Short mmCIF file of C-alpha atoms in Angstrom, two decimals:
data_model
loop_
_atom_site.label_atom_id
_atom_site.label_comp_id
_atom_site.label_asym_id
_atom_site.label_seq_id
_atom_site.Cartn_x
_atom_site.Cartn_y
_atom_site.Cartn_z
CA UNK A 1 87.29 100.27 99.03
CA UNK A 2 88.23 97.10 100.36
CA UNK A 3 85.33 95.10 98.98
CA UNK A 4 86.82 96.58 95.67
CA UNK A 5 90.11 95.26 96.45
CA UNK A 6 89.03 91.79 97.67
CA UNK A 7 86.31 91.35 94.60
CA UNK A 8 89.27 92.08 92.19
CA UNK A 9 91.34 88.97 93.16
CA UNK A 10 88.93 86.21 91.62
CA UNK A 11 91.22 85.80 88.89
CA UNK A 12 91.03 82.84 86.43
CA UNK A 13 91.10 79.40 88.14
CA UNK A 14 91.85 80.91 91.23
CA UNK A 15 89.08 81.77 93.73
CA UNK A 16 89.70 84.02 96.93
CA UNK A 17 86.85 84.05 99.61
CA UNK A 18 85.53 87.76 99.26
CA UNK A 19 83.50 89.22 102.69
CA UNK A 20 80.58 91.06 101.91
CA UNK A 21 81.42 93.68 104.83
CA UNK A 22 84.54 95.07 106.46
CA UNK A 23 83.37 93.59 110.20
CA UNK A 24 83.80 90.01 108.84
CA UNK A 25 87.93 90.78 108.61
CA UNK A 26 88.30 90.01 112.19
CA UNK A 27 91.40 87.69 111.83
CA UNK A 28 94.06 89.58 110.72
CA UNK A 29 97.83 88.46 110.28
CA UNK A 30 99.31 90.59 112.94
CA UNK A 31 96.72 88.44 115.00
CA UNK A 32 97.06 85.03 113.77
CA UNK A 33 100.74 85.36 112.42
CA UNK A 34 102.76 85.96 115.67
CA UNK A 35 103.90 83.20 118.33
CA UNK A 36 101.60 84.47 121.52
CA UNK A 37 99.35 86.53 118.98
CA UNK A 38 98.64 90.15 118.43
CA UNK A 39 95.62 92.64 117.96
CA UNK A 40 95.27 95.77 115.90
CA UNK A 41 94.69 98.90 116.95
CA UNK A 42 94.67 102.60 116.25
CA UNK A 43 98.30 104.04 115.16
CA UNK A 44 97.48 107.38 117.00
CA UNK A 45 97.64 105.67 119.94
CA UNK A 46 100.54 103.54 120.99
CA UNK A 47 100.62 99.54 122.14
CA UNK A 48 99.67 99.16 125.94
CA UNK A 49 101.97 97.78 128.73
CA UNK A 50 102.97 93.87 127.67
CA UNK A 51 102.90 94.14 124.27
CA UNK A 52 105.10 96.26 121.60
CA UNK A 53 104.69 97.53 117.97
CA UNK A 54 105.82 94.57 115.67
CA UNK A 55 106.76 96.63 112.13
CA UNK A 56 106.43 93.98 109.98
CA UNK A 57 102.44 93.38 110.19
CA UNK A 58 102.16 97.14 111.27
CA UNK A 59 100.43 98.04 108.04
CA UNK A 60 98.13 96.80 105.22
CA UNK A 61 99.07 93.63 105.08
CA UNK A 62 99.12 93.04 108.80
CA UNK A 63 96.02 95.22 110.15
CA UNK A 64 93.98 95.43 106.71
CA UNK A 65 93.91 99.25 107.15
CA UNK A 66 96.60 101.85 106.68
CA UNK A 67 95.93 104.10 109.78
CA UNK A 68 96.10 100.95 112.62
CA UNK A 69 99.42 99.44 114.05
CA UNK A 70 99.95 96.02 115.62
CA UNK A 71 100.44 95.10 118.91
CA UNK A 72 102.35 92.01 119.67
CA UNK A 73 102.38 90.00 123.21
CA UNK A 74 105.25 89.81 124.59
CA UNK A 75 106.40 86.39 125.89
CA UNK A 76 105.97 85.25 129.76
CA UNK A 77 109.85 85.50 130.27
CA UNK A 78 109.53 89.10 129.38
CA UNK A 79 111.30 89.08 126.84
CA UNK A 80 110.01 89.70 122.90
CA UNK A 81 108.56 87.24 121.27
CA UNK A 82 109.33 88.32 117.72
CA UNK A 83 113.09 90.21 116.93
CA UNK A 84 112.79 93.84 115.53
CA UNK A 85 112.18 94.66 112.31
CA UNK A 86 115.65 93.44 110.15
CA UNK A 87 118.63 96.14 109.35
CA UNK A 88 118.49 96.21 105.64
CA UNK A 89 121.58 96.59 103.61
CA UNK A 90 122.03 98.91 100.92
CA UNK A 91 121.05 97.86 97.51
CA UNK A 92 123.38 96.43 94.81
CA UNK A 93 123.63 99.22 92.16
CA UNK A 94 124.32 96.99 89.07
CA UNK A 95 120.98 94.02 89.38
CA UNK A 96 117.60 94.46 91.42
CA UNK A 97 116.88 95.39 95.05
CA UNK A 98 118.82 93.04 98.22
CA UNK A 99 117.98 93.19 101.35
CA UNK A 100 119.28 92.01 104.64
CA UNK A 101 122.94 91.03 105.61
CA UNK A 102 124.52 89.52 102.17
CA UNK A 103 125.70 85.74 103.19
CA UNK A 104 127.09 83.20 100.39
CA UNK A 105 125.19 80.17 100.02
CA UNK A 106 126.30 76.49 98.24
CA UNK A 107 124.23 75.05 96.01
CA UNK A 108 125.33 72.36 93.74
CA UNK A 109 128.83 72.58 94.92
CA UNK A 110 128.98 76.54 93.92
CA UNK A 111 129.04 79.57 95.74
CA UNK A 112 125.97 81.98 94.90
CA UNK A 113 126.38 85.89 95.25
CA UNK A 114 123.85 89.02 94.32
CA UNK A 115 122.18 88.27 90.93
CA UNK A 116 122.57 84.71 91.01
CA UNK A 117 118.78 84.53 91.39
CA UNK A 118 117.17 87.32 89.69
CA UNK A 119 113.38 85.77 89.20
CA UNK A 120 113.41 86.08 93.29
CA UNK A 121 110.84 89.10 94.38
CA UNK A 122 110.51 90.61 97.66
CA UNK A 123 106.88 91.92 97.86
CA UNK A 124 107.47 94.80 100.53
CA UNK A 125 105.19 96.57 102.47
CA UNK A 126 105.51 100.41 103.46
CA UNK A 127 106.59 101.35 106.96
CA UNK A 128 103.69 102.83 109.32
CA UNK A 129 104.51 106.81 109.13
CA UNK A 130 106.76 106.85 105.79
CA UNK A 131 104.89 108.39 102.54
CA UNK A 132 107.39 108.02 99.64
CA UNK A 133 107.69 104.82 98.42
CA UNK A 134 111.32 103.34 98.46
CA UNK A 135 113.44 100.70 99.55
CA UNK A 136 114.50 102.19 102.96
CA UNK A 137 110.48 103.16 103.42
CA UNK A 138 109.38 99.22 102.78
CA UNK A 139 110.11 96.03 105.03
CA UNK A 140 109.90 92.70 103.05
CA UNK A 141 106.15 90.84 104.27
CA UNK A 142 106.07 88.09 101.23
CA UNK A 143 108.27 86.10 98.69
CA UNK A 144 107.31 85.86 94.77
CA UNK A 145 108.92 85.00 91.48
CA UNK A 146 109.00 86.55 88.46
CA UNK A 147 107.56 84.95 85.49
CA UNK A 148 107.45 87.36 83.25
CA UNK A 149 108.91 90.91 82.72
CA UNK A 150 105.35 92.37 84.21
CA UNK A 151 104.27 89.07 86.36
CA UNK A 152 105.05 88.03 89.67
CA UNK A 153 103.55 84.68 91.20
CA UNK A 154 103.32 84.31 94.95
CA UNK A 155 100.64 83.17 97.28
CA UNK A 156 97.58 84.20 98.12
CA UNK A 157 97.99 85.32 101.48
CA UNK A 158 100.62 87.73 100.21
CA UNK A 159 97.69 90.21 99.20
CA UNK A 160 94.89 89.93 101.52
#
């Protein structure tokens, strides 16, 4: 299945590298991604003494399989190298989906607010253990923009 997923993302000019087997995926973001690095591993089983479930990669797009969790190092100090996953707030009910603590920004002298930037996306990820898909079950992993009603561009990393 995830030949077929990888073979489907030559698309137009753009060429991915696609592996011809599943044991050439050995570099994985949850291992190259984090400050002291990370590893993979089974989610029925939890992290080992040192390290510490990091959310964000602890899926998908972090292990390359749905059933495996990652394990971050912790720093030498002892203490984490990488924050907990982010409390989101709740979404706006009258434009798209926010996340995160609201905080005004200036830009060209004026204050922005929710909305101002609609053609932002926030590719999310599902959280290891949840099965319906919403916004309290995902954790933001990527950034994209909409250019089109049914097209979002973002990089390529974002999906493998």
């Amino acid at each position: 299945m995830l030949q077929n997923i990888l073979m489907a993302l030559t698309v137009g000019v753009f060429t991915f590298d696609v592996f011809s087997s599943a044991q050439q995926l050995t570099a994985t973001r949850c291992s190259t991604m984090l400050r002291y690095g990370g590893f993979c591993q089974d989610m029925r089983q939890s992290c080992p003494t040192g390290t510490f479930e990091y959310p964000t990669f602890s899926n998908f797009l972090g292990c390359l399989r749905t059933d495996q969790i990652c394990c971050a190092r912790q720093a030498d100090s002892g203490s984490l190298v990488n924050p907990a996953a982010p409390i989101v707030a709740s979404p706006p009910q009258d434009c798209g989906v926010g996340g995160g603590l609201l905080q005004s920004r200036i830009l060209g002298g004026r204050i922005t607010g929710p909305c101002d930037w609609p053609f932002v996306v926030s590719i999310r990820g599902l959280i290891r253990g949840r099965t319906q898909l919403s916004y309290a079950n995902t954790i933001h992993s990527c950034a994209g923009v909409l250019i089109a009603n049914n097209w979002v561009l973002t990089s390529p990393f974002c999906v493998l």
